[in-house]
């Protein structure tokens, strides 16, 4: 009985720890998202009418892209980093490459559909500015991370 209480307490602590980490990750994602919205709004100079139509389409695209990159690719990255590549058979490696290609194709299709949807909302020039602004934001974020560093 005493072991059961200790075991229950142990699992409770682990679940609280996972919840706290998940909360921190969610909070970080929300902070980055807010910075991204402010940056893109500034770079694109959207009118209020454009912004009203643009942000729901953009957020839907961004969520789909995030899910694909971070949920599906996480499995692939784990496999690539856990050392099991050296133990893969040629057949497994071929299947793995096909999965990676399929995910990259899916990302491309999501982006293509997104751009098609934007054509009725903002001008082609603003769509190009959006692509540049996203790249600039990502570069800026990466630079900030490098300058701050995980050890500081």
PDB file of C-alpha atoms in Angstrom:
ATOM      1  CA  UNK A   1       0.000   0.000   0.000  1.00  0.00           C
ATOM      2  CA  UNK A   2       2.842   2.360   0.875  1.00  0.00           C
ATOM      3  CA  UNK A   3       4.525   1.596  -2.461  1.00  0.00           C
ATOM      4  CA  UNK A   4       1.288   2.391  -4.278  1.00  0.00           C
ATOM      5  CA  UNK A   5       1.114   5.827  -2.615  1.00  0.00           C
ATOM      6  CA  UNK A   6       4.749   6.522  -3.484  1.00  0.00           C
ATOM      7  CA  UNK A   7       4.217   5.364  -7.054  1.00  0.00           C
ATOM      8  CA  UNK A   8       1.071   7.504  -7.387  1.00  0.00           C
ATOM      9  CA  UNK A   9       2.932  10.515  -5.991  1.00  0.00           C
ATOM     10  CA  UNK A  10       5.810   9.879  -8.406  1.00  0.00           C
ATOM     11  CA  UNK A  11       3.477   9.769 -11.423  1.00  0.00           C
ATOM     12  CA  UNK A  12       1.750  12.914 -10.207  1.00  0.00           C
ATOM     13  CA  UNK A  13       5.086  14.740 -10.062  1.00  0.00           C
ATOM     14  CA  UNK A  14       6.019  13.542 -13.540  1.00  0.00           C
ATOM     15  CA  UNK A  15       2.678  14.635 -14.983  1.00  0.00           C
ATOM     16  CA  UNK A  16       3.005  18.078 -13.359  1.00  0.00           C
ATOM     17  CA  UNK A  17       6.504  18.392 -14.815  1.00  0.00           C
ATOM     18  CA  UNK A  18       5.278  17.475 -18.317  1.00  0.00           C
ATOM     19  CA  UNK A  19       2.371  19.888 -17.975  1.00  0.00           C
ATOM     20  CA  UNK A  20       4.723  22.680 -16.877  1.00  0.00           C
ATOM     21  CA  UNK A  21       7.053  22.022 -19.821  1.00  0.00           C
ATOM     22  CA  UNK A  22       4.100  21.936 -22.213  1.00  0.00           C
ATOM     23  CA  UNK A  23       2.865  25.207 -20.722  1.00  0.00           C
ATOM     24  CA  UNK A  24       6.262  26.839 -21.180  1.00  0.00           C
ATOM     25  CA  UNK A  25       6.436  25.654 -24.784  1.00  0.00           C
ATOM     26  CA  UNK A  26       2.927  26.952 -25.463  1.00  0.00           C
ATOM     27  CA  UNK A  27       3.803  30.274 -23.843  1.00  0.00           C
ATOM     28  CA  UNK A  28       6.985  30.573 -25.940  1.00  0.00           C
ATOM     29  CA  UNK A  29       5.037  29.738 -29.098  1.00  0.00           C
ATOM     30  CA  UNK A  30       2.456  32.404 -28.267  1.00  0.00           C
ATOM     31  CA  UNK A  31       5.198  34.987 -27.640  1.00  0.00           C
ATOM     32  CA  UNK A  32       6.861  34.193 -30.955  1.00  0.00           C
ATOM     33  CA  UNK A  33       3.474  34.265 -32.674  1.00  0.00           C
ATOM     34  CA  UNK A  34       2.722  37.732 -31.272  1.00  0.00           C
ATOM     35  CA  UNK A  35       6.108  39.023 -32.420  1.00  0.00           C
ATOM     36  CA  UNK A  36       5.538  37.492 -35.850  1.00  0.00           C
ATOM     37  CA  UNK A  37       2.092  39.094 -36.210  1.00  0.00           C
ATOM     38  CA  UNK A  38       3.499  42.506 -35.282  1.00  0.00           C
ATOM     39  CA  UNK A  39       6.445  42.095 -37.663  1.00  0.00           C
ATOM     40  CA  UNK A  40       4.332  40.920 -40.616  1.00  0.00           C
ATOM     41  CA  UNK A  41       1.712  43.618 -40.026  1.00  0.00           C
ATOM     42  CA  UNK A  42       4.419  46.250 -40.083  1.00  0.00           C
ATOM     43  CA  UNK A  43       6.193  44.849 -43.143  1.00  0.00           C
ATOM     44  CA  UNK A  44       3.045  44.322 -45.228  1.00  0.00           C
ATOM     45  CA  UNK A  45       1.254  47.587 -44.364  1.00  0.00           C
ATOM     46  CA  UNK A  46      -2.108  45.853 -44.522  1.00  0.00           C
ATOM     47  CA  UNK A  47      -5.242  47.954 -44.674  1.00  0.00           C
ATOM     48  CA  UNK A  48      -7.858  47.120 -42.051  1.00  0.00           C
ATOM     49  CA  UNK A  49      -9.967  45.419 -44.736  1.00  0.00           C
ATOM     50  CA  UNK A  50      -6.981  43.360 -45.932  1.00  0.00           C
ATOM     51  CA  UNK A  51      -5.975  42.460 -42.373  1.00  0.00           C
ATOM     52  CA  UNK A  52      -9.502  41.298 -41.557  1.00  0.00           C
ATOM     53  CA  UNK A  53      -9.399  38.820 -44.444  1.00  0.00           C
ATOM     54  CA  UNK A  54      -5.684  38.050 -44.346  1.00  0.00           C
ATOM     55  CA  UNK A  55      -5.158  36.928 -40.741  1.00  0.00           C
ATOM     56  CA  UNK A  56      -7.681  34.057 -40.639  1.00  0.00           C
ATOM     57  CA  UNK A  57      -6.220  32.639 -43.874  1.00  0.00           C
ATOM     58  CA  UNK A  58      -2.659  33.152 -42.653  1.00  0.00           C
ATOM     59  CA  UNK A  59      -3.319  31.646 -39.216  1.00  0.00           C
ATOM     60  CA  UNK A  60      -4.946  28.580 -40.764  1.00  0.00           C
ATOM     61  CA  UNK A  61      -1.953  28.140 -43.075  1.00  0.00           C
ATOM     62  CA  UNK A  62       0.538  28.717 -40.260  1.00  0.00           C
ATOM     63  CA  UNK A  63      -1.193  26.176 -37.995  1.00  0.00           C
ATOM     64  CA  UNK A  64      -1.254  23.519 -40.724  1.00  0.00           C
ATOM     65  CA  UNK A  65       2.378  24.176 -41.557  1.00  0.00           C
ATOM     66  CA  UNK A  66       3.369  24.069 -37.877  1.00  0.00           C
ATOM     67  CA  UNK A  67       1.521  20.813 -37.320  1.00  0.00           C
ATOM     68  CA  UNK A  68       3.142  19.168 -40.307  1.00  0.00           C
ATOM     69  CA  UNK A  69       6.637  20.360 -39.463  1.00  0.00           C
ATOM     70  CA  UNK A  70       6.562  19.795 -35.731  1.00  0.00           C
ATOM     71  CA  UNK A  71       4.342  16.775 -35.346  1.00  0.00           C
ATOM     72  CA  UNK A  72       5.100  14.636 -38.353  1.00  0.00           C
ATOM     73  CA  UNK A  73       8.707  15.698 -38.847  1.00  0.00           C
ATOM     74  CA  UNK A  74       9.427  15.126 -35.151  1.00  0.00           C
ATOM     75  CA  UNK A  75       9.140  11.390 -35.789  1.00  0.00           C
ATOM     76  CA  UNK A  76      11.585  11.601 -38.662  1.00  0.00           C
ATOM     77  CA  UNK A  77      14.062  13.799 -36.789  1.00  0.00           C
ATOM     78  CA  UNK A  78      14.019  11.436 -33.828  1.00  0.00           C
ATOM     79  CA  UNK A  79      14.820   8.541 -36.114  1.00  0.00           C
ATOM     80  CA  UNK A  80      17.585  10.496 -37.796  1.00  0.00           C
ATOM     81  CA  UNK A  81      19.134  11.496 -34.471  1.00  0.00           C
ATOM     82  CA  UNK A  82      18.789   8.280 -32.482  1.00  0.00           C
ATOM     83  CA  UNK A  83      21.499   6.423 -34.364  1.00  0.00           C
ATOM     84  CA  UNK A  84      19.131   3.960 -35.982  1.00  0.00           C
ATOM     85  CA  UNK A  85      20.044   5.158 -39.476  1.00  0.00           C
ATOM     86  CA  UNK A  86      23.134   2.962 -39.401  1.00  0.00           C
ATOM     87  CA  UNK A  87      20.960  -0.072 -38.666  1.00  0.00           C
ATOM     88  CA  UNK A  88      18.419   0.635 -41.439  1.00  0.00           C
ATOM     89  CA  UNK A  89      18.040  -1.774 -44.274  1.00  0.00           C
ATOM     90  CA  UNK A  90      17.945  -0.412 -47.823  1.00  0.00           C
ATOM     91  CA  UNK A  91      14.204  -1.108 -47.905  1.00  0.00           C
ATOM     92  CA  UNK A  92      13.615   0.832 -44.666  1.00  0.00           C
ATOM     93  CA  UNK A  93      15.759   3.714 -45.914  1.00  0.00           C
ATOM     94  CA  UNK A  94      13.806   3.849 -49.169  1.00  0.00           C
ATOM     95  CA  UNK A  95      10.508   3.911 -47.263  1.00  0.00           C
ATOM     96  CA  UNK A  96      11.888   6.615 -44.960  1.00  0.00           C
ATOM     97  CA  UNK A  97      12.906   8.760 -47.950  1.00  0.00           C
ATOM     98  CA  UNK A  98       9.447   8.353 -49.447  1.00  0.00           C
ATOM     99  CA  UNK A  99       7.874   9.534 -46.171  1.00  0.00           C
ATOM    100  CA  UNK A 100      10.161  12.582 -46.077  1.00  0.00           C
ATOM    101  CA  UNK A 101       9.369  13.408 -49.717  1.00  0.00           C
ATOM    102  CA  UNK A 102       5.642  13.032 -49.049  1.00  0.00           C
ATOM    103  CA  UNK A 103       5.844  15.465 -46.127  1.00  0.00           C
ATOM    104  CA  UNK A 104       7.811  17.964 -48.202  1.00  0.00           C
ATOM    105  CA  UNK A 105       5.232  17.619 -50.996  1.00  0.00           C
ATOM    106  CA  UNK A 106       2.456  18.183 -48.486  1.00  0.00           C
ATOM    107  CA  UNK A 107       4.191  21.331 -47.209  1.00  0.00           C
ATOM    108  CA  UNK A 108       4.515  22.563 -50.786  1.00  0.00           C
ATOM    109  CA  UNK A 109       0.823  21.890 -51.496  1.00  0.00           C
ATOM    110  CA  UNK A 110      -0.212  23.722 -48.317  1.00  0.00           C
ATOM    111  CA  UNK A 111       1.912  26.716 -49.349  1.00  0.00           C
ATOM    112  CA  UNK A 112       0.586  26.629 -52.926  1.00  0.00           C
ATOM    113  CA  UNK A 113      -3.046  26.596 -51.717  1.00  0.00           C
ATOM    114  CA  UNK A 114      -2.258  29.388 -49.260  1.00  0.00           C
ATOM    115  CA  UNK A 115      -0.828  31.619 -52.000  1.00  0.00           C
ATOM    116  CA  UNK A 116      -3.844  30.889 -54.205  1.00  0.00           C
ATOM    117  CA  UNK A 117      -6.149  31.916 -51.346  1.00  0.00           C
ATOM    118  CA  UNK A 118      -4.171  35.110 -50.751  1.00  0.00           C
ATOM    119  CA  UNK A 119      -4.487  36.253 -54.368  1.00  0.00           C
ATOM    120  CA  UNK A 120      -8.055  37.353 -53.706  1.00  0.00           C
ATOM    121  CA  UNK A 121      -7.109  39.162 -50.498  1.00  0.00           C
ATOM    122  CA  UNK A 122      -3.831  41.003 -51.074  1.00  0.00           C
ATOM    123  CA  UNK A 123      -1.841  42.035 -54.129  1.00  0.00           C
ATOM    124  CA  UNK A 124       0.858  39.833 -55.671  1.00  0.00           C
ATOM    125  CA  UNK A 125       3.453  42.377 -54.499  1.00  0.00           C
ATOM    126  CA  UNK A 126       2.274  41.974 -50.901  1.00  0.00           C
ATOM    127  CA  UNK A 127       2.368  38.178 -51.280  1.00  0.00           C
ATOM    128  CA  UNK A 128       6.028  38.453 -52.314  1.00  0.00           C
ATOM    129  CA  UNK A 129       6.643  40.894 -49.444  1.00  0.00           C
ATOM    130  CA  UNK A 130       5.035  38.345 -47.117  1.00  0.00           C
ATOM    131  CA  UNK A 131       7.455  35.634 -48.250  1.00  0.00           C
ATOM    132  CA  UNK A 132      10.391  37.994 -47.703  1.00  0.00           C
ATOM    133  CA  UNK A 133       9.009  39.176 -44.342  1.00  0.00           C
ATOM    134  CA  UNK A 134       8.609  35.574 -43.130  1.00  0.00           C
ATOM    135  CA  UNK A 135      12.206  34.812 -44.094  1.00  0.00           C
ATOM    136  CA  UNK A 136      13.428  38.047 -42.473  1.00  0.00           C
ATOM    137  CA  UNK A 137      11.492  37.246 -39.299  1.00  0.00           C
ATOM    138  CA  UNK A 138      12.891  33.728 -39.122  1.00  0.00           C
ATOM    139  CA  UNK A 139      16.423  35.025 -39.701  1.00  0.00           C
ATOM    140  CA  UNK A 140      15.944  37.686 -37.024  1.00  0.00           C
ATOM    141  CA  UNK A 141      14.549  35.118 -34.581  1.00  0.00           C
ATOM    142  CA  UNK A 142      17.439  32.745 -35.237  1.00  0.00           C
ATOM    143  CA  UNK A 143      19.975  35.553 -34.787  1.00  0.00           C
ATOM    144  CA  UNK A 144      18.319  36.573 -31.533  1.00  0.00           C
ATOM    145  CA  UNK A 145      18.464  32.974 -30.316  1.00  0.00           C
ATOM    146  CA  UNK A 146      22.125  32.687 -31.296  1.00  0.00           C
ATOM    147  CA  UNK A 147      23.021  36.003 -29.658  1.00  0.00           C
ATOM    148  CA  UNK A 148      21.127  35.153 -26.482  1.00  0.00           C
ATOM    149  CA  UNK A 149      22.292  31.563 -26.572  1.00  0.00           C
ATOM    150  CA  UNK A 150      20.859  28.675 -24.588  1.00  0.00           C
ATOM    151  CA  UNK A 151      23.704  28.900 -22.082  1.00  0.00           C
ATOM    152  CA  UNK A 152      23.118  32.556 -21.154  1.00  0.00           C
TER     153      UNK A 152
END
